[in-house]
Amino acid sequence: MDFPMENVTILDHPLIQHKISILRDKNTGTNEFRALVEEIAMLMGYEALRDLPLKEVEVETPLETCMTPVIAGKKLAVVPILRAGLGMTGGVLALVPSAKVGHIGLYRDEVTHEPHEYYCKLPSPIDQRTIVVTDPMLATGGSAVAAVDFIKAHGGKTIKFMSIIAAPEGLEKLHKAHPDIQIYIGHLDRQLDKNAYICPGLGDAGDRIFGTK
Ligand code: PRP
Ligand code: URA
């Protein structure tokens, strides 16, 4: 994989790196894990949304009237990939409370590692929105590619994909399938193991967020 890759940003801010290290620790419990996933999503969202367009509006301060910038143009939609992507939704909504939320339900077959769709609902019309897709893990990339395929098939155009940890295999697959979307990663890990888990990774993100096994 050649770096830097166009449209791929590794968000290596020290706060993000520190929080990811706590996520990796197998002794980090569900409460702390869930809170950290949300905090990391907020920090990543802060960077991923820095190109949101602004427009000037008139505001009356207690002293005088001034022109001042507010977010303009396209509205936002957050689209978590279920389940684990749900854990990141609150972090993005904390930044943009007016965002609409869509859901894409995908689970990975344990043997083939292929994604299977079980639920999809997007805010309509989706083509007018900037869409932030969230999933903490980008492993083989199958789920991410399927999610973005679905969003594009429903008219989505401006798409940002945020993942806390990626494997090189998954990042390459997503970038090749959808070179037009912006991809934001917290950390690029070494590789996938034979079960398509990210190494060193953090284990099963969904199970750790929701306390299931
Ligand atoms: C995990 C993760 C991603 C997917 C990544 O979900 O949250 O959606 O695996 O793997 P991939 O890149 O190889 O597709 P999982 O299928 O375990 O479902 P869950 O979130 O419901 O636990
Ligand atoms: N899904 C996860 O939750 N973790 C991995 O390492 C790979 C896929």
XYZ file of C-alpha atoms and ligand atoms in Angstrom:
243
model
C 0.000 0.000 0.000
C 1.403 3.387 -1.006
C 1.109 6.261 1.473
C -0.029 8.983 1.492
C -3.205 7.819 -0.291
C -5.505 10.390 -1.784
C -8.711 10.751 0.275
C -7.303 8.683 3.165
C -6.423 10.467 6.417
C -4.857 8.823 9.452
C -5.958 10.923 12.435
C -2.908 10.426 14.611
C -3.679 13.119 17.186
C -2.094 12.202 20.561
C -5.500 12.175 22.298
C -6.865 9.714 19.753
C -3.774 7.505 20.014
C -3.955 7.518 23.827
C -7.628 6.561 23.882
C -7.124 3.809 21.279
C -4.417 2.308 23.490
C -6.919 2.029 26.351
C -9.448 0.433 23.986
C -6.905 -2.209 22.998
C -6.358 -3.310 26.601
C -8.360 -6.488 27.191
C -8.898 -5.380 30.811
C -10.836 -2.262 29.771
C -14.458 -2.901 30.756
C -17.646 -2.212 28.846
C -18.492 1.159 30.442
C -15.096 2.664 29.786
C -14.841 1.070 26.338
C -18.202 2.510 25.270
C -17.343 5.989 26.553
C -13.966 5.951 24.805
C -15.434 4.867 21.458
C -17.801 7.843 21.641
C -15.014 10.258 22.632
C -12.753 9.037 19.827
C -15.604 9.406 17.338
C -16.076 13.006 18.475
C -12.365 13.781 18.072
C -12.310 12.099 14.653
C -15.500 13.887 13.627
C -13.978 17.235 14.577
C -11.237 16.642 12.000
C -13.378 14.869 9.404
C -15.854 17.758 9.329
C -13.320 20.555 8.999
C -14.298 21.071 5.340
C -17.979 21.739 6.076
C -18.959 24.861 4.145
C -19.826 28.053 6.002
C -22.051 30.982 5.184
C -22.244 34.416 6.795
C -25.390 35.341 8.726
C -26.331 38.485 10.594
C -26.382 38.194 14.389
C -27.149 40.818 17.000
C -24.692 40.617 19.876
C -25.458 42.538 23.098
C -23.220 45.288 21.657
C -23.881 45.462 17.930
C -24.949 43.639 14.775
C -22.311 41.604 12.954
C -21.933 39.116 10.129
C -20.708 35.773 11.457
C -20.236 32.262 9.991
C -22.580 29.281 10.460
C -22.548 25.836 8.829
C -24.076 26.152 5.365
C -25.241 24.015 2.542
C -25.553 20.297 2.820
C -27.059 18.855 5.959
C -25.437 15.934 7.732
C -26.472 12.301 8.084
C -24.671 9.884 10.399
C -24.953 6.283 9.252
C -23.593 3.689 11.688
C -22.940 0.153 10.473
C -24.726 -2.020 13.064
C -23.919 -2.964 15.602
C -20.540 -1.527 16.497
C -20.892 1.667 14.448
C -23.716 2.672 16.814
C -21.096 3.230 19.500
C -19.626 6.098 17.460
C -22.909 7.821 16.608
C -23.219 9.844 19.809
C -19.751 11.317 19.311
C -20.672 12.744 15.900
C -24.114 13.864 17.111
C -22.447 15.759 19.956
C -20.782 17.884 17.248
C -23.810 18.188 14.949
C -26.957 17.589 17.025
C -29.251 18.348 14.068
C -27.856 15.475 11.964
C -30.266 12.776 10.834
C -29.338 9.158 11.563
C -29.581 6.219 9.156
C -28.764 2.594 9.952
C -27.113 -0.162 7.952
C -27.343 -3.593 9.542
C -24.572 -5.924 8.421
C -22.999 -8.909 10.105
C -19.946 -10.826 8.997
C -20.301 -14.551 8.351
C -17.946 -16.233 10.813
C -16.588 -18.652 8.200
C -16.575 -16.762 4.897
C -16.201 -13.277 6.504
C -18.635 -12.006 3.851
C -21.055 -9.274 5.028
C -24.782 -10.067 5.238
C -27.344 -7.275 5.205
C -30.261 -7.484 7.656
C -31.532 -3.893 7.984
C -31.083 -0.646 6.091
C -32.839 2.668 6.496
C -31.501 6.029 5.367
C -32.884 9.544 5.826
C -34.583 10.706 2.633
C -33.567 12.410 0.417
C -30.007 11.275 1.066
C -28.415 12.908 -1.998
C -28.545 16.384 -0.422
C -26.599 15.366 2.689
C -23.007 14.913 3.733
C -23.015 11.323 5.003
C -20.696 10.171 7.787
C -20.526 6.364 7.925
C -19.221 5.013 11.225
C -17.751 1.618 12.082
C -14.912 1.186 14.607
C -13.335 -1.703 12.661
C -12.283 -1.847 9.000
C -11.022 -5.436 8.719
C -11.440 -7.156 5.315
C -13.366 -4.084 4.180
C -16.343 -6.200 3.071
C -18.829 -4.487 5.403
C -17.582 -0.985 4.574
C -17.736 -1.564 0.811
C -21.245 -3.057 1.083
C -22.420 -0.101 3.212
C -21.066 2.500 0.795
C -22.478 0.522 -2.194
C -25.897 0.675 -0.506
C -25.672 4.392 0.248
C -24.601 5.215 -3.309
C -27.374 2.999 -4.735
C -29.814 5.181 -2.767
C -28.340 8.383 -4.175
C -25.697 9.260 -1.553
C -22.897 11.344 -3.079
C -20.838 13.067 -0.412
C -19.604 10.260 1.822
C -17.077 10.216 4.662
C -16.126 6.902 6.272
C -14.760 6.921 9.841
C -13.111 3.877 11.400
C -11.108 3.761 14.623
C -8.813 0.878 13.596
C -8.140 -0.399 10.077
C -6.206 -3.297 8.617
C -4.176 -2.521 5.495
C -6.233 -5.095 3.544
C -9.541 -3.420 4.398
C -8.333 0.105 3.823
C -7.015 -0.833 0.393
C -10.224 -2.645 -0.537
C -12.459 0.281 0.491
C -10.234 2.847 -1.202
C -10.108 0.820 -4.443
C -13.871 0.220 -4.500
C -14.747 3.837 -3.617
C -11.821 6.155 -4.389
C -14.142 9.183 -4.311
C -15.064 8.942 -0.609
C -13.070 10.462 2.231
C -11.724 7.815 4.622
C -10.648 8.707 8.172
C -8.774 6.162 10.285
C -7.589 6.418 13.896
C -4.840 3.825 13.540
C -3.620 1.576 10.736
C -2.812 -1.790 12.310
C -0.429 -4.483 11.087
C -2.575 -7.190 9.497
C -5.533 -9.560 9.672
C -5.226 -12.952 11.349
C -6.591 -16.192 9.866
C -10.055 -15.394 11.260
C -9.968 -11.941 9.645
C -9.537 -10.198 12.999
C -7.346 -7.101 13.088
C -3.949 -7.556 14.816
C -3.132 -6.190 17.290
C -6.634 -4.656 17.127
C -8.993 -4.598 20.087
C -10.981 -7.804 19.623
C -14.658 -7.812 18.689
C -15.781 -4.197 18.829
C -19.508 -4.992 18.958
C -19.101 -7.424 21.842
C -16.907 -4.991 23.776
C -19.288 -2.047 23.285
C -22.430 -3.966 24.159
C -20.986 -6.399 26.713
C -21.961 -9.492 24.704
C -19.831 -12.520 23.879
C -17.595 -5.995 12.734
C -17.266 -4.531 12.611
C -17.456 -4.269 11.151
C -17.020 -5.569 10.528
C -15.637 -5.384 9.979
O -18.955 -6.192 12.744
O -18.051 -3.712 13.423
O -18.788 -3.966 10.779
O -16.986 -6.544 11.578
O -15.241 -6.490 9.301
P -14.997 -6.509 7.726
O -14.215 -5.284 7.402
O -14.200 -7.774 7.527
O -16.321 -6.558 7.035
P -19.613 -7.639 12.959
O -19.888 -8.296 11.637
O -18.798 -8.433 13.935
O -21.020 -7.303 13.540
P -21.421 -6.589 14.931
O -20.977 -5.158 14.853
O -22.904 -6.713 14.920
O -20.779 -7.341 16.054
N -14.616 -7.007 13.595
C -14.210 -6.694 14.850
O -15.022 -6.319 15.702
N -12.906 -6.817 15.142
C -12.002 -7.229 14.241
O -10.803 -7.313 14.582
C -12.444 -7.553 12.945
C -13.759 -7.421 12.652
